[in-house]
CSV table of C-alpha atoms in Angstrom, one decimal:
chain,number,residue,atom,x,y,z
A,122,UNK,CA,14.5,24.8,-4.8
A,123,UNK,CA,12.9,26.3,-1.4
A,124,UNK,CA,14.8,29.0,-0.6
A,125,UNK,CA,17.3,29.9,-3.2
A,126,UNK,CA,20.5,30.6,-1.9
A,127,UNK,CA,21.1,33.8,-2.8
A,128,UNK,CA,18.5,35.0,-0.5
A,129,UNK,CA,19.4,32.4,2.0
A,130,UNK,CA,21.6,34.2,4.0
A,131,UNK,CA,19.8,34.9,7.5
A,132,UNK,CA,18.1,38.3,7.0
A,133,UNK,CA,18.5,40.9,9.9
A,134,UNK,CA,15.8,40.5,12.3
A,135,UNK,CA,12.9,43.0,11.8
A,136,UNK,CA,12.5,45.9,14.1
A,137,UNK,CA,8.7,44.8,14.9
A,138,UNK,CA,8.2,41.3,15.8
A,139,UNK,CA,4.7,39.6,15.8
A,140,UNK,CA,3.9,38.3,18.7
A,141,UNK,CA,0.0,37.1,18.4
A,142,UNK,CA,-0.7,34.0,16.3
A,143,UNK,CA,-1.2,34.3,12.4
A,144,UNK,CA,-3.6,32.9,10.1
A,145,UNK,CA,-1.9,32.3,6.4
A,146,UNK,CA,-4.3,34.2,5.0
A,147,UNK,CA,-2.9,37.1,6.6
A,148,UNK,CA,0.1,36.5,5.0
A,149,UNK,CA,0.9,38.1,1.1
A,150,UNK,CA,0.5,35.4,-1.6
A,151,UNK,CA,3.6,35.3,-3.8
A,152,UNK,CA,2.9,33.4,-7.1
A,153,UNK,CA,4.8,31.4,-9.3
A,154,UNK,CA,5.4,34.9,-10.9
A,155,UNK,CA,7.9,35.8,-8.4
A,156,UNK,CA,10.1,32.4,-8.9
A,157,UNK,CA,13.5,33.4,-9.4
A,158,UNK,CA,14.1,31.0,-12.4
A,159,UNK,CA,14.6,32.6,-15.7
A,160,UNK,CA,12.2,31.6,-18.6
A,161,UNK,CA,11.4,28.9,-19.8
A,162,UNK,CA,11.4,27.4,-16.3
A,163,UNK,CA,9.4,30.0,-14.5
A,164,UNK,CA,6.3,29.5,-16.6
A,165,UNK,CA,6.8,25.4,-15.6
A,166,UNK,CA,5.9,26.3,-11.8
A,167,UNK,CA,2.1,26.9,-13.0
A,168,UNK,CA,-0.5,27.8,-10.7
A,169,UNK,CA,1.6,27.8,-7.5
A,170,UNK,CA,1.4,30.1,-4.7
A,171,UNK,CA,3.3,30.5,-1.2
A,172,UNK,CA,3.1,32.4,1.9
A,173,UNK,CA,6.1,33.0,4.0
A,174,UNK,CA,4.7,32.3,7.6
A,175,UNK,CA,8.2,32.6,9.4
A,176,UNK,CA,9.2,36.0,8.2
A,177,UNK,CA,6.5,38.1,10.4
A,178,UNK,CA,7.8,36.5,13.7
A,179,UNK,CA,11.4,37.7,12.7
A,180,UNK,CA,12.9,34.1,12.1
A,181,UNK,CA,16.0,33.9,10.3
A,182,UNK,CA,17.7,30.7,10.6
A,183,UNK,CA,15.2,29.1,8.7
A,184,UNK,CA,11.8,29.8,6.2
A,185,UNK,CA,8.4,28.0,6.6
A,186,UNK,CA,6.3,28.3,3.8
A,187,UNK,CA,2.5,27.2,3.3
A,188,UNK,CA,2.6,26.3,-0.3
A,189,UNK,CA,-0.7,25.8,-2.5
A,190,UNK,CA,-0.2,23.6,-6.1
A,191,UNK,CA,-3.1,23.8,-8.5
A,192,UNK,CA,-3.5,21.1,-10.8
A,193,UNK,CA,-0.4,20.8,-13.1
A,194,UNK,CA,1.8,22.9,-10.9
A,195,UNK,CA,4.8,22.3,-9.4
A,196,UNK,CA,7.2,22.8,-6.1
A,197,UNK,CA,10.3,23.6,-8.0
A,198,UNK,CA,12.5,22.2,-10.7
A,199,UNK,CA,14.0,19.1,-9.7
A,200,UNK,CA,17.0,20.1,-8.0
A,201,UNK,CA,19.5,19.0,-4.8
A,202,UNK,CA,21.1,21.2,-2.4
A,203,UNK,CA,24.4,21.6,-1.3
A,204,UNK,CA,24.2,22.6,2.2
A,205,UNK,CA,20.2,23.4,3.1
A,206,UNK,CA,17.8,20.8,5.1
A,207,UNK,CA,14.5,20.7,3.6
A,208,UNK,CA,11.5,19.4,5.2
A,209,UNK,CA,8.0,19.2,4.0
A,210,UNK,CA,4.5,18.1,5.6
A,211,UNK,CA,1.3,17.7,3.2
A,212,UNK,CA,-1.6,19.3,4.8
A,213,UNK,CA,-4.5,18.6,1.8
A,214,UNK,CA,-4.8,16.5,-1.0
A,215,UNK,CA,-2.2,14.3,-3.2
A,216,UNK,CA,1.2,15.3,-4.6
A,217,UNK,CA,3.4,13.1,-6.9
A,218,UNK,CA,7.2,13.3,-5.5
A,219,UNK,CA,9.6,12.8,-8.2
A,220,UNK,CA,12.8,11.7,-7.0
A,221,UNK,CA,16.4,10.1,-8.8
A,222,UNK,CA,14.2,6.6,-7.6
A,223,UNK,CA,11.3,7.8,-9.9
A,224,UNK,CA,8.0,8.6,-8.7
A,225,UNK,CA,5.6,8.3,-5.7
A,226,UNK,CA,2.9,10.0,-4.0
A,227,UNK,CA,2.4,12.1,-1.3
A,228,UNK,CA,-0.5,12.4,0.7
A,229,UNK,CA,-2.0,14.7,3.7
A,230,UNK,CA,-0.8,13.8,7.1
A,231,UNK,CA,2.8,12.4,5.0
A,232,UNK,CA,6.0,14.3,5.3
A,233,UNK,CA,9.2,13.7,3.7
A,234,UNK,CA,13.0,15.5,4.1
A,235,UNK,CA,15.7,16.1,2.0
A,236,UNK,CA,19.1,16.5,4.2
A,237,UNK,CA,21.9,19.2,2.7
A,238,UNK,CA,24.3,17.7,0.4
A,239,UNK,CA,22.2,14.6,-0.7
A,240,UNK,CA,22.4,14.3,-4.5
A,241,UNK,CA,19.0,12.9,-4.9
A,242,UNK,CA,17.3,15.6,-6.5
A,243,UNK,CA,13.6,16.1,-5.5
A,244,UNK,CA,10.4,18.1,-6.5
A,245,UNK,CA,6.7,17.5,-6.5
A,246,UNK,CA,4.4,17.7,-9.0
A,247,UNK,CA,0.0,17.8,-8.6
A,248,UNK,CA,-0.8,15.9,-11.3
A,249,UNK,CA,-4.8,15.4,-9.4
A,250,UNK,CA,-7.6,17.7,-10.1
A,251,UNK,CA,-7.7,19.1,-6.5
A,252,UNK,CA,-5.3,21.8,-5.2
A,253,UNK,CA,-2.6,20.4,-2.7
A,254,UNK,CA,-1.3,22.5,0.5
A,255,UNK,CA,1.8,21.7,2.3
A,256,UNK,CA,4.4,23.3,4.5
A,257,UNK,CA,7.9,23.5,3.6
A,258,UNK,CA,10.6,24.6,5.9
A,259,UNK,CA,14.4,25.0,5.0
A,260,UNK,CA,17.3,26.4,6.8
A,261,UNK,CA,18.8,29.6,5.5
A,262,UNK,CA,22.6,29.4,5.2
A,263,UNK,CA,24.7,31.7,3.3
A,264,UNK,CA,26.5,29.6,0.6
A,265,UNK,CA,24.0,27.0,-0.4
A,266,UNK,CA,23.9,26.2,-3.8
A,267,UNK,CA,21.2,23.9,-5.9
A,268,UNK,CA,21.5,21.8,-9.1
A,269,UNK,CA,19.3,20.6,-11.3
A,270,UNK,CA,19.6,17.2,-13.1
A,271,UNK,CA,17.2,17.7,-15.7
A,272,UNK,CA,17.5,21.2,-16.6
A,273,UNK,CA,20.2,23.4,-18.2
A,274,UNK,CA,19.9,25.6,-15.4
A,275,UNK,CA,22.6,26.9,-12.8
A,276,UNK,CA,23.5,29.5,-10.3
A,277,UNK,CA,26.9,31.7,-10.7
A,278,UNK,CA,27.8,33.9,-7.8
A,279,UNK,CA,29.2,37.0,-9.5
A,280,UNK,CA,30.5,40.7,-8.3
A,281,UNK,CA,26.9,41.8,-8.4
A,282,UNK,CA,24.9,38.8,-7.2
A,283,UNK,CA,24.0,35.4,-8.0
A,284,UNK,CA,22.4,34.9,-11.6
A,285,UNK,CA,21.2,32.2,-13.4
A,286,UNK,CA,23.2,30.6,-16.1
A,287,UNK,CA,23.0,27.8,-19.0
A,288,UNK,CA,25.4,24.9,-17.9
A,289,UNK,CA,28.1,26.1,-20.5
A,290,UNK,CA,28.3,29.1,-18.5
A,291,UNK,CA,26.3,31.4,-20.9
A,292,UNK,CA,24.3,33.9,-18.6
A,293,UNK,CA,20.4,33.6,-19.1
A,294,UNK,CA,19.2,37.4,-20.2
B,69,UNK,CA,11.5,23.7,25.5
B,70,UNK,CA,11.5,22.6,21.9
B,71,UNK,CA,14.9,20.9,21.4
B,72,UNK,CA,17.1,21.0,24.7
B,73,UNK,CA,20.4,22.5,24.0
B,74,UNK,CA,22.4,19.7,25.7
B,75,UNK,CA,21.3,17.6,22.5
B,76,UNK,CA,20.6,20.5,20.2
B,77,UNK,CA,24.3,20.4,17.9
B,78,UNK,CA,23.7,19.0,14.4
B,79,UNK,CA,24.3,15.0,15.0
B,80,UNK,CA,25.9,12.9,12.5
B,81,UNK,CA,24.0,12.0,9.6
B,82,UNK,CA,23.0,8.6,9.5
B,83,UNK,CA,24.2,6.0,7.5
B,84,UNK,CA,20.8,5.0,6.4
B,85,UNK,CA,18.8,8.2,4.8
B,86,UNK,CA,14.8,7.6,4.4
B,87,UNK,CA,14.0,8.5,0.7
B,88,UNK,CA,10.0,7.5,0.9
B,89,UNK,CA,7.5,9.6,2.2
B,90,UNK,CA,6.8,8.7,6.2
B,91,UNK,CA,3.6,8.6,8.1
B,92,UNK,CA,3.7,10.0,11.4
B,93,UNK,CA,2.5,6.7,12.9
B,94,UNK,CA,5.8,4.9,11.9
B,95,UNK,CA,7.9,7.3,13.9
B,96,UNK,CA,8.2,6.0,17.6
B,97,UNK,CA,5.9,8.3,19.8
B,98,UNK,CA,8.0,9.6,22.4
B,99,UNK,CA,5.8,10.7,25.9
B,100,UNK,CA,6.3,13.1,28.4
B,101,UNK,CA,8.0,10.7,30.3
B,102,UNK,CA,11.1,11.4,28.2
B,103,UNK,CA,11.1,14.9,29.2
B,104,UNK,CA,14.8,16.3,30.2
B,105,UNK,CA,13.2,18.6,33.2
B,106,UNK,CA,13.9,17.3,36.9
B,107,UNK,CA,10.8,16.5,38.9
B,108,UNK,CA,8.2,18.4,39.4
B,109,UNK,CA,8.8,19.9,36.0
B,110,UNK,CA,8.5,16.6,34.1
B,111,UNK,CA,5.3,15.6,35.8
B,112,UNK,CA,3.4,18.6,34.6
B,113,UNK,CA,4.2,18.2,31.2
B,114,UNK,CA,0.9,15.8,31.7
B,115,UNK,CA,-0.2,13.9,28.5
B,116,UNK,CA,2.2,14.7,25.8
B,117,UNK,CA,3.5,13.1,22.8
B,118,UNK,CA,6.1,14.0,20.3
B,119,UNK,CA,7.2,12.3,17.2
B,120,UNK,CA,10.7,13.3,15.2
B,121,UNK,CA,9.7,13.7,11.9
B,122,UNK,CA,13.0,14.9,10.7
B,123,UNK,CA,15.4,12.7,12.1
B,124,UNK,CA,14.6,9.4,9.7
B,125,UNK,CA,15.3,11.8,7.0
B,126,UNK,CA,19.0,12.6,8.1
B,127,UNK,CA,17.7,16.0,9.1
B,128,UNK,CA,20.3,17.6,11.1
B,129,UNK,CA,20.3,21.2,10.8
B,130,UNK,CA,16.6,21.8,12.5
B,131,UNK,CA,13.9,19.6,14.2
B,132,UNK,CA,10.4,19.1,13.4
B,133,UNK,CA,8.2,17.0,15.7
B,134,UNK,CA,4.6,16.0,15.8
B,135,UNK,CA,3.0,17.0,19.0
B,136,UNK,CA,-0.2,15.8,20.6
B,137,UNK,CA,-1.5,17.2,24.1
B,138,UNK,CA,-4.2,15.9,25.8
B,139,UNK,CA,-6.6,17.8,28.0
B,140,UNK,CA,-4.3,19.6,30.7
B,141,UNK,CA,-0.8,18.7,29.1
B,142,UNK,CA,1.9,21.4,28.0
B,143,UNK,CA,4.3,21.4,25.3
B,144,UNK,CA,7.2,22.6,28.0
B,145,UNK,CA,7.5,25.0,31.0
B,146,UNK,CA,7.5,28.7,29.8
B,147,UNK,CA,10.7,29.4,28.4
B,148,UNK,CA,12.6,31.7,26.1
B,149,UNK,CA,15.8,30.6,24.3
B,150,UNK,CA,19.2,32.2,23.9
B,151,UNK,CA,19.8,31.1,20.3
B,152,UNK,CA,17.6,28.9,18.9
B,153,UNK,CA,14.3,30.0,16.3
B,154,UNK,CA,11.2,28.4,17.1
B,155,UNK,CA,7.7,27.8,14.7
B,156,UNK,CA,4.7,26.0,15.4
B,157,UNK,CA,1.8,25.5,13.3
B,158,UNK,CA,-1.5,24.3,14.6
B,159,UNK,CA,-3.2,20.8,13.0
B,160,UNK,CA,-5.8,20.3,15.3
B,161,UNK,CA,-8.2,21.7,18.0
B,162,UNK,CA,-7.2,24.8,20.3
B,163,UNK,CA,-4.4,25.8,22.8
B,164,UNK,CA,-3.6,28.4,24.8
B,165,UNK,CA,-0.8,30.2,24.1
B,166,UNK,CA,0.9,31.7,27.1
B,167,UNK,CA,3.8,34.6,26.7
B,168,UNK,CA,5.0,37.5,28.8
B,169,UNK,CA,1.6,39.4,27.3
B,170,UNK,CA,-1.0,37.0,28.8
B,171,UNK,CA,-2.9,34.4,27.4
B,172,UNK,CA,-4.3,34.0,23.7
B,173,UNK,CA,-5.8,31.1,21.9
B,174,UNK,CA,-4.3,29.4,18.8
B,175,UNK,CA,-6.2,27.5,16.9
B,176,UNK,CA,-6.0,24.8,13.8
B,177,UNK,CA,-4.7,26.7,10.6
B,178,UNK,CA,-2.9,29.4,12.7
B,179,UNK,CA,0.8,29.6,13.2
B,180,UNK,CA,3.0,31.3,15.8
B,181,UNK,CA,6.7,32.0,16.0
B,182,UNK,CA,9.4,33.0,19.0
B,183,UNK,CA,13.2,34.6,17.3
B,184,UNK,CA,16.1,33.2,19.2
B,185,UNK,CA,17.4,35.7,21.7
B,186,UNK,CA,13.7,37.4,22.3
B,187,UNK,CA,13.1,37.0,25.9
B,188,UNK,CA,9.2,36.9,25.5
B,189,UNK,CA,8.8,33.2,27.4
B,190,UNK,CA,6.2,31.5,26.2
B,191,UNK,CA,4.8,27.9,26.2
B,192,UNK,CA,1.1,25.9,25.1
B,193,UNK,CA,-1.2,24.5,27.7
B,194,UNK,CA,-4.3,22.5,26.5
B,195,UNK,CA,-7.3,23.6,28.9
B,196,UNK,CA,-9.8,22.2,26.6
B,197,UNK,CA,-11.7,18.9,26.1
B,198,UNK,CA,-10.1,18.1,22.9
B,199,UNK,CA,-6.6,16.7,22.0
B,200,UNK,CA,-4.7,19.4,20.2
B,201,UNK,CA,-2.0,18.3,17.6
B,202,UNK,CA,0.7,20.7,16.2
B,203,UNK,CA,4.0,20.6,14.3
B,204,UNK,CA,6.9,22.6,16.1
B,205,UNK,CA,10.2,23.3,14.2
B,206,UNK,CA,13.3,24.3,15.9
B,207,UNK,CA,17.1,25.3,14.8
B,208,UNK,CA,19.5,23.0,16.2
B,209,UNK,CA,22.2,25.1,17.5
B,210,UNK,CA,25.2,24.2,19.5
B,211,UNK,CA,25.3,26.3,22.4
B,212,UNK,CA,21.8,27.2,22.7
B,213,UNK,CA,20.2,27.7,26.6
B,214,UNK,CA,16.8,28.1,27.7
B,215,UNK,CA,15.6,30.4,30.8
B,216,UNK,CA,12.7,29.9,32.8
B,217,UNK,CA,11.0,33.1,34.4
B,218,UNK,CA,8.2,31.0,36.2
B,219,UNK,CA,10.3,28.2,37.9
B,220,UNK,CA,13.1,27.3,39.6
B,221,UNK,CA,15.2,25.7,37.1
B,222,UNK,CA,18.4,26.4,34.7
B,223,UNK,CA,20.8,24.3,32.9
B,224,UNK,CA,24.5,24.3,33.7
B,225,UNK,CA,27.3,23.0,31.4
B,226,UNK,CA,30.1,21.2,33.3
B,227,UNK,CA,32.5,18.7,32.7
B,228,UNK,CA,30.4,15.7,32.3
B,229,UNK,CA,27.5,17.2,30.5
B,230,UNK,CA,24.4,19.9,30.8
B,231,UNK,CA,22.7,19.7,34.2
B,232,UNK,CA,19.7,20.9,35.6
B,233,UNK,CA,19.9,23.4,38.5
B,234,UNK,CA,17.9,25.3,40.9
B,235,UNK,CA,18.6,29.2,40.2
B,236,UNK,CA,20.8,29.3,43.8
B,237,UNK,CA,23.3,26.7,41.7
B,238,UNK,CA,22.5,23.7,43.3
B,239,UNK,CA,21.9,20.5,41.1
B,240,UNK,CA,18.6,18.5,41.1
B,241,UNK,CA,19.4,14.8,41.5
């Protein structure tokens, strides 16, 4: 899941728009501890770091993350989005791309995209020894949802916000 | 101008959605001869090549281009968009980023973004000897327009499509 639908509606423009180039190291690194998944899913993300590159410039229509996946880490649970288009361009290393069709390798200089509403669930897993680095882009659309064919997780919209639930409807604590 | 507004409304999803990774060399290269600018602006783009990476996957909400700028080439006329958010990540080389605030250099591993509606006009010019390569991302929004503070160009919506015009309203031939 690239940008969780509960946070995916366009944010208000920041009062300060950065007007000079940014090196990703200047952005705070969000680790997999920031995942919105409940356990046991959050821990499965492993050594994953994301830096949000678009936000400092005041971009709200799509998000851009620079992602580092260490050995064993994964991008997300395998999922598909009801509305959000996603795009990934690999900058360093090699990653296993797992979809409904099985597993293929995607390497530095290659890209992949997933149109919103297409039910071909997908994620990346770093099965090698080297850290992989990629850029991910996703539209920010109010009302987007994500589904997980392999896992007992869904998102439920409630009066007090979106909550993670088992597929029988019971909320995670 | 990243994605010209006349073509920026979401396109219909293609019947064939690519489901395997893509190397940019597999995409057709569009040269500056494909620019929608009238002359003398089109020729000013120089040796510029773009490959549309998102389209083969059926993405419609934003476009992603891999762009190569040879020495002397430029990304676009200096412009700002009324609605479209834009983002650029430099993969190779160095480019001059020219905005209302003047000129700074942006190098491989750095990024920049421009929120839609912000009137800080911008473009890239390759003033060095080496080819520069970058990824550009732009939202596709119907009704987006672009303005050019340095040049005698504007876009006019007519019954038969969007046309380039001088700033006194006369159409370019």
